[in-house]
Each structure stands twice: as structure tokens, then as C-alpha cells.
């Protein structure tokens, strides 16, 4: 198989494996007797360690990193299933999970850029479709495994699957060595601000399963169904709703998103909340393709340095946010409301300050959703006619 096909297979299998119980991890900690404040500490440590992990993992040989990452990922859930409730164990788990989870994400992005000649709308759409389908299947299997096999046997399955999903990428050629330098990357200020605001959405999605479990229905199966519906509606959006519709109505969609998220925090009826999940999947994911496009269209040929800078921004932002929430002793509900403000403002900022709905180069029309190299492609196409 080609490098791109090997990567796509790896993306699907690794997402399938890592989504089996990832969404349930904070709930498992809660059921072990840890307080919400303990879980906040757990996330803070994960994010802080993630800053270091991502920097190191992008410099070292990616095959070595993926082998270590996948083995430790399987071991981390084995440790979670057996560990007694102590603060030391919570810290150890946070470090192991950060090592295994965040090194994987950094390498995944790096391989996506190296295995595709030029990331196109078609490639990026395929990436997201593979992720959504794998997540839906994984959530179904995760619920069944935990319900029928318990967390111990599920952890063993995760460990074995983590090893299997390595095979597609071990056949890839090593990426070219690059000199790491963050001095001349010239990442636009608007892109940095956009990436900072994007972490509001990431944090919200990581905390919402715990909120639903505590306030709506304390059942792993319900959390699994909720996530299945979100990803199913996201898949529909990705396949059938055009970006032009999204741009044309982005103000209405942003208002709609804010209403949906606020409703979710005020609805305790489990059946009604599933409808909200479907609407949330549409509203939250509507611009995800744009976010991925921004990440996969760097302004530099030094991909390693670029990704290190992006990952540092991501994890530093989440570390600071979680640290502030802990210091101010904010409740889970209050944190989610604050994150909603960040999400809504992100959509406004992204659509108004970053995206230009339409531009024309010698009679050809395009949008910044087509990627940062789209203007150059239009010029190249125009010049080829002269």
C-alpha cells in the first residue's frame, strides 16, 4: 500500500482503539471515589506533561515514539482498572496517560503532513470521516465491553489492539530530519488566537461526559449513546452540508450553538438530552474541517518546528485554564459555562477575523476554507494560461 493508504488505515485503527474507553476515563476515576477537584488536578498534570511530551516526541524517531506510546497506552488502562484510590496513583496515571495519549496525537499530525503530497479538502474530509466512523464503532464496542466484560478485560483488549494498530505505520519511510527552530516560523497572530480559543471546545468536550454522568444519568451506556449520536450527526454534516452554507449562515449557527450548549446544561431529562446531542454534533462540528485545514496548511516547510509550536500553544492554554479553574475553585457547571463563552467567541472570531467568505483571483472564486495555499493555486492556474 502507499504511504497515504497506510496512514489512513493507521488513523482508523488507532482511533478505534483509543476511543474504546477514553471518553469514560474521568468517569471511571469518579466511580473510584475521586472528587471532581481530584479529577481537575489529574487533567492539569496531563496537560502540563503534554507540553513536554509533544516537544520531545516530535524530535525523536516517530516509529520508536509510536511503539512506546501504544504500549504505555494499553498499560495505562490496565493500571487504571487495578489501581487503588490514592493521590500518588492519580498522579502516576496522569503522567502515563499524557505520555501515551499526547505523543500519539503529535505524531499523528506529523504523519498526516508527511504522507500526503499536499493536504487537500478531499484528504482532510477523508481524515474526519475515518475518525467519526471509528469513534462511532468504538463507542458501541466500548459500552458492550465494559458492560459485558468489565474494565479489566476491556483494558487487555485495548493493550492488544494498541499493538496491532502499529503495523500500518511501521512500513512507512522515516520522515526527513529537520533542524528544530521556533524563531522564524512566523505563525500569524490571528491563527495563534484562534488556536487558543479552540481549546475551549476541547476542554468542554473532555468535561461534558462527567457532567452528564453526574447530573443526568449515571450509566456508561448512556454516555456511549450520547457520543455515538454526536459523532453520527457530525458525519452527516461532513458528508452532506456544504461549507458555503456554513459560511452563509455562520451567525445563526453560532447563536444556535450557544443556545444548544446552554440548554444541555439545564436539561436533566435523558431522552430530551439525546436530541440535544444530535443538534450539538451539527453545531459544534460544523467548522471542524476548517480547524483541521488550518493545522494541516502550515506557512513553513519545517513541519516539525511548526507542529511543536502548535502543540505548545494547545497544551499551555489548557494548562493555564485548568490551573485558573482550580485556584478559583470553580464548580464543574461554572467551568462549562465559561467554556461555552469561549466556544461561541471562537466561532465569531474564526468566521469574522480569520475566514474570508469569498475572494476572487483573475475571475476565480475561493474561500480561506480551501486552505492557506488556495490563493497561490489560483494564481498558478491563471499563470498557466499565459
PDB file of C-alpha atoms in Angstrom, residues 23-24 135-136 138-144 147 212 217 219-233 270-271 273-275 277-278:
ATOM      1  CA  UNK A  23     -14.427   9.108  26.934  1.00  0.00           C
ATOM      2  CA  UNK A  24     -15.104   7.125  30.131  1.00  0.00           C
ATOM      3  CA  UNK A 135     -15.339   6.702  17.043  1.00  0.00           C
ATOM      4  CA  UNK A 136     -18.940   5.563  16.495  1.00  0.00           C
ATOM      5  CA  UNK A 138     -15.524   2.296  19.166  1.00  0.00           C
ATOM      6  CA  UNK A 139     -18.175   3.836  21.443  1.00  0.00           C
ATOM      7  CA  UNK A 140     -20.540   0.948  20.660  1.00  0.00           C
ATOM      8  CA  UNK A 141     -17.817  -1.631  21.398  1.00  0.00           C
ATOM      9  CA  UNK A 142     -16.630   0.260  24.490  1.00  0.00           C
ATOM     10  CA  UNK A 143     -20.090   0.211  26.053  1.00  0.00           C
ATOM     11  CA  UNK A 144     -20.511  -3.501  25.265  1.00  0.00           C
ATOM     12  CA  UNK A 147     -20.925  -3.866  30.371  1.00  0.00           C
ATOM     13  CA  UNK A 212     -23.834  14.277  32.137  1.00  0.00           C
ATOM     14  CA  UNK A 217     -27.858   9.605  34.016  1.00  0.00           C
ATOM     15  CA  UNK A 219     -24.696   4.903  33.165  1.00  0.00           C
ATOM     16  CA  UNK A 220     -21.746   4.140  30.873  1.00  0.00           C
ATOM     17  CA  UNK A 221     -24.184   3.003  28.181  1.00  0.00           C
ATOM     18  CA  UNK A 222     -25.917   6.392  28.185  1.00  0.00           C
ATOM     19  CA  UNK A 223     -22.611   8.281  27.826  1.00  0.00           C
ATOM     20  CA  UNK A 224     -21.699   5.954  24.968  1.00  0.00           C
ATOM     21  CA  UNK A 225     -25.034   6.523  23.196  1.00  0.00           C
ATOM     22  CA  UNK A 226     -24.683  10.286  23.691  1.00  0.00           C
ATOM     23  CA  UNK A 227     -21.276  10.277  21.989  1.00  0.00           C
ATOM     24  CA  UNK A 228     -22.450   7.983  19.212  1.00  0.00           C
ATOM     25  CA  UNK A 229     -25.240  10.433  18.360  1.00  0.00           C
ATOM     26  CA  UNK A 230     -22.853  13.426  18.375  1.00  0.00           C
ATOM     27  CA  UNK A 231     -20.424  11.693  16.003  1.00  0.00           C
ATOM     28  CA  UNK A 232     -23.221  10.373  13.774  1.00  0.00           C
ATOM     29  CA  UNK A 233     -24.642  13.867  13.285  1.00  0.00           C
ATOM     30  CA  UNK A 270     -32.153  11.813  29.468  1.00  0.00           C
ATOM     31  CA  UNK A 271     -34.290  11.355  26.335  1.00  0.00           C
ATOM     32  CA  UNK A 273     -30.754  15.362  26.020  1.00  0.00           C
ATOM     33  CA  UNK A 274     -30.180  12.816  23.236  1.00  0.00           C
ATOM     34  CA  UNK A 275     -31.940  15.189  20.844  1.00  0.00           C
ATOM     35  CA  UNK A 277     -26.700  15.631  21.371  1.00  0.00           C
ATOM     36  CA  UNK A 278     -27.744  15.353  17.723  1.00  0.00           C
TER      37      UNK A 278
END
